[in-house]
Amino acid sequence: MLSAYAGGTPINRVAEKHSLPVNRLYKLLGRLRSKLKQCVETKLKPS
């Protein structure tokens, strides 16, 4: 999934490469960003 961000490859090509509909890839990336944000916020929270 890094290719969606780091590779400069258009999302439609990334979706095609992984045999996913473009909308599904967008949703999947959104969920990953949300989980990453949650993880970072938890780790940075003062104890």
mmCIF file of N, CA and C in Angstrom:
data_model
loop_
_atom_site.group_PDB
_atom_site.id
_atom_site.type_symbol
_atom_site.label_atom_id
_atom_site.label_comp_id
_atom_site.label_asym_id
_atom_site.label_seq_id
_atom_site.Cartn_x
_atom_site.Cartn_y
_atom_site.Cartn_z
ATOM 1 N N MET A 1 0.806 -1.199 0.000
ATOM 2 C CA MET A 1 0.000 0.000 0.000
ATOM 3 C C MET A 1 0.849 1.263 0.000
ATOM 4 N N LEU A 2 2.116 1.107 0.309
ATOM 5 C CA LEU A 2 2.987 2.279 0.263
ATOM 6 C C LEU A 2 3.049 2.877 -1.125
ATOM 7 N N SER A 3 2.839 2.060 -2.139
ATOM 8 C CA SER A 3 2.901 2.573 -3.508
ATOM 9 C C SER A 3 1.835 3.633 -3.759
ATOM 10 N N ALA A 4 0.774 3.618 -2.972
ATOM 11 C CA ALA A 4 -0.271 4.631 -3.125
ATOM 12 C C ALA A 4 0.219 6.001 -2.672
ATOM 13 N N TYR A 5 1.235 6.027 -1.820
ATOM 14 C CA TYR A 5 1.745 7.288 -1.294
ATOM 15 C C TYR A 5 3.154 7.606 -1.788
ATOM 16 N N ALA A 6 4.047 6.656 -1.671
ATOM 17 C CA ALA A 6 5.467 6.926 -1.919
ATOM 18 C C ALA A 6 5.886 6.771 -3.375
ATOM 19 N N GLY A 7 5.189 5.955 -4.111
ATOM 20 C CA GLY A 7 5.649 5.640 -5.453
ATOM 21 C C GLY A 7 5.277 6.631 -6.528
ATOM 22 N N GLY A 8 4.369 7.533 -6.245
ATOM 23 C CA GLY A 8 3.920 8.465 -7.269
ATOM 24 C C GLY A 8 3.024 7.801 -8.302
ATOM 25 N N THR A 9 2.585 6.587 -8.011
ATOM 26 C CA THR A 9 1.703 5.853 -8.910
ATOM 27 C C THR A 9 0.268 6.305 -8.686
ATOM 28 N N PRO A 10 -0.475 6.570 -9.752
ATOM 29 C CA PRO A 10 -1.882 6.955 -9.589
ATOM 30 C C PRO A 10 -2.677 5.863 -8.861
ATOM 31 N N ILE A 11 -3.639 6.297 -8.062
ATOM 32 C CA ILE A 11 -4.449 5.371 -7.266
ATOM 33 C C ILE A 11 -5.122 4.313 -8.142
ATOM 34 N N ASN A 12 -5.601 4.715 -9.309
ATOM 35 C CA ASN A 12 -6.285 3.727 -10.152
ATOM 36 C C ASN A 12 -5.335 2.609 -10.582
ATOM 37 N N ARG A 13 -4.076 2.923 -10.784
ATOM 38 C CA ARG A 13 -3.099 1.883 -11.147
ATOM 39 C C ARG A 13 -2.786 0.977 -9.959
ATOM 40 N N VAL A 14 -2.686 1.566 -8.776
ATOM 41 C CA VAL A 14 -2.443 0.770 -7.567
ATOM 42 C C VAL A 14 -3.609 -0.184 -7.350
ATOM 43 N N ALA A 15 -4.832 0.324 -7.493
ATOM 44 C CA ALA A 15 -6.023 -0.509 -7.329
ATOM 45 C C ALA A 15 -6.024 -1.642 -8.347
ATOM 46 N N GLU A 16 -5.704 -1.320 -9.572
ATOM 47 C CA GLU A 16 -5.666 -2.327 -10.632
ATOM 48 C C GLU A 16 -4.620 -3.399 -10.323
ATOM 49 N N LYS A 17 -3.463 -2.980 -9.863
ATOM 50 C CA LYS A 17 -2.370 -3.909 -9.541
ATOM 51 C C LYS A 17 -2.788 -4.904 -8.465
ATOM 52 N N HIS A 18 -3.599 -4.445 -7.511
ATOM 53 C CA HIS A 18 -4.036 -5.292 -6.400
ATOM 54 C C HIS A 18 -5.433 -5.876 -6.625
ATOM 55 N N SER A 19 -5.943 -5.732 -7.828
ATOM 56 C CA SER A 19 -7.270 -6.254 -8.198
ATOM 57 C C SER A 19 -8.361 -5.752 -7.262
ATOM 58 N N LEU A 20 -8.329 -4.455 -6.967
ATOM 59 C CA LEU A 20 -9.333 -3.839 -6.102
ATOM 60 C C LEU A 20 -10.046 -2.725 -6.846
ATOM 61 N N PRO A 21 -11.337 -2.541 -6.577
ATOM 62 C CA PRO A 21 -12.014 -1.359 -7.107
ATOM 63 C C PRO A 21 -11.399 -0.104 -6.461
ATOM 64 N N VAL A 22 -11.338 0.982 -7.211
ATOM 65 C CA VAL A 22 -10.720 2.217 -6.724
ATOM 66 C C VAL A 22 -11.388 2.692 -5.434
ATOM 67 N N ASN A 23 -12.712 2.655 -5.376
ATOM 68 C CA ASN A 23 -13.423 3.106 -4.166
ATOM 69 C C ASN A 23 -13.026 2.285 -2.947
ATOM 70 N N ARG A 24 -12.865 0.993 -3.141
ATOM 71 C CA ARG A 24 -12.483 0.126 -2.026
ATOM 72 C C ARG A 24 -11.071 0.466 -1.536
ATOM 73 N N LEU A 25 -10.166 0.750 -2.465
ATOM 74 C CA LEU A 25 -8.808 1.127 -2.079
ATOM 75 C C LEU A 25 -8.823 2.434 -1.289
ATOM 76 N N TYR A 26 -9.615 3.413 -1.732
ATOM 77 C CA TYR A 26 -9.716 4.676 -0.991
ATOM 78 C C TYR A 26 -10.217 4.432 0.430
ATOM 79 N N LYS A 27 -11.227 3.575 0.583
ATOM 80 C CA LYS A 27 -11.761 3.279 1.914
ATOM 81 C C LYS A 27 -10.714 2.574 2.770
ATOM 82 N N LEU A 28 -9.998 1.637 2.170
ATOM 83 C CA LEU A 28 -8.964 0.907 2.883
ATOM 84 C C LEU A 28 -7.857 1.851 3.355
ATOM 85 N N LEU A 29 -7.421 2.739 2.484
ATOM 86 C CA LEU A 29 -6.390 3.713 2.852
ATOM 87 C C LEU A 29 -6.889 4.653 3.948
ATOM 88 N N GLY A 30 -8.155 5.026 3.880
ATOM 89 C CA GLY A 30 -8.742 5.873 4.921
ATOM 90 C C GLY A 30 -8.740 5.190 6.274
ATOM 91 N N ARG A 31 -9.077 3.896 6.285
ATOM 92 C CA ARG A 31 -9.065 3.139 7.538
ATOM 93 C C ARG A 31 -7.646 3.023 8.090
ATOM 94 N N LEU A 32 -6.690 2.791 7.206
ATOM 95 C CA LEU A 32 -5.293 2.699 7.639
ATOM 96 C C LEU A 32 -4.805 4.018 8.232
ATOM 97 N N ARG A 33 -5.151 5.135 7.586
ATOM 98 C CA ARG A 33 -4.764 6.448 8.116
ATOM 99 C C ARG A 33 -5.393 6.694 9.480
ATOM 100 N N SER A 34 -6.642 6.287 9.627
ATOM 101 C CA SER A 34 -7.348 6.467 10.893
ATOM 102 C C SER A 34 -6.683 5.659 12.009
ATOM 103 N N LYS A 35 -6.348 4.412 11.724
ATOM 104 C CA LYS A 35 -5.685 3.558 12.720
ATOM 105 C C LYS A 35 -4.307 4.110 13.074
ATOM 106 N N LEU A 36 -3.575 4.586 12.081
ATOM 107 C CA LEU A 36 -2.258 5.162 12.324
ATOM 108 C C LEU A 36 -2.373 6.406 13.202
ATOM 109 N N LYS A 37 -3.347 7.255 12.899
ATOM 110 C CA LYS A 37 -3.563 8.471 13.700
ATOM 111 C C LYS A 37 -3.880 8.104 15.144
ATOM 112 N N GLN A 38 -4.752 7.127 15.321
ATOM 113 C CA GLN A 38 -5.137 6.680 16.656
ATOM 114 C C GLN A 38 -3.912 6.151 17.415
ATOM 115 N N CYS A 39 -3.083 5.385 16.749
ATOM 116 C CA CYS A 39 -1.880 4.829 17.360
ATOM 117 C C CYS A 39 -0.917 5.943 17.781
ATOM 118 N N VAL A 40 -0.688 6.889 16.896
ATOM 119 C CA VAL A 40 0.232 7.994 17.192
ATOM 120 C C VAL A 40 -0.294 8.821 18.358
ATOM 121 N N GLU A 41 -1.581 9.126 18.349
ATOM 122 C CA GLU A 41 -2.161 9.918 19.436
ATOM 123 C C GLU A 41 -2.039 9.192 20.770
ATOM 124 N N THR A 42 -2.235 7.876 20.762
ATOM 125 C CA THR A 42 -2.116 7.083 21.985
ATOM 126 C C THR A 42 -0.687 7.110 22.506
ATOM 127 N N LYS A 43 0.271 6.953 21.607
ATOM 128 C CA LYS A 43 1.684 6.934 22.011
ATOM 129 C C LYS A 43 2.161 8.302 22.498
ATOM 130 N N LEU A 44 1.605 9.373 21.949
ATOM 131 C CA LEU A 44 2.034 10.716 22.325
ATOM 132 C C LEU A 44 1.278 11.279 23.527
ATOM 133 N N LYS A 45 0.233 10.582 23.956
ATOM 134 C CA LYS A 45 -0.574 11.047 25.080
ATOM 135 C C LYS A 45 0.274 11.050 26.356
ATOM 136 N N PRO A 46 0.269 12.172 27.076
ATOM 137 C CA PRO A 46 1.036 12.209 28.336
ATOM 138 C C PRO A 46 0.459 11.215 29.340
ATOM 139 N N SER A 47 1.332 10.562 30.081
ATOM 140 C CA SER A 47 0.846 9.561 31.049
ATOM 141 C C SER A 47 0.692 10.111 32.436
#
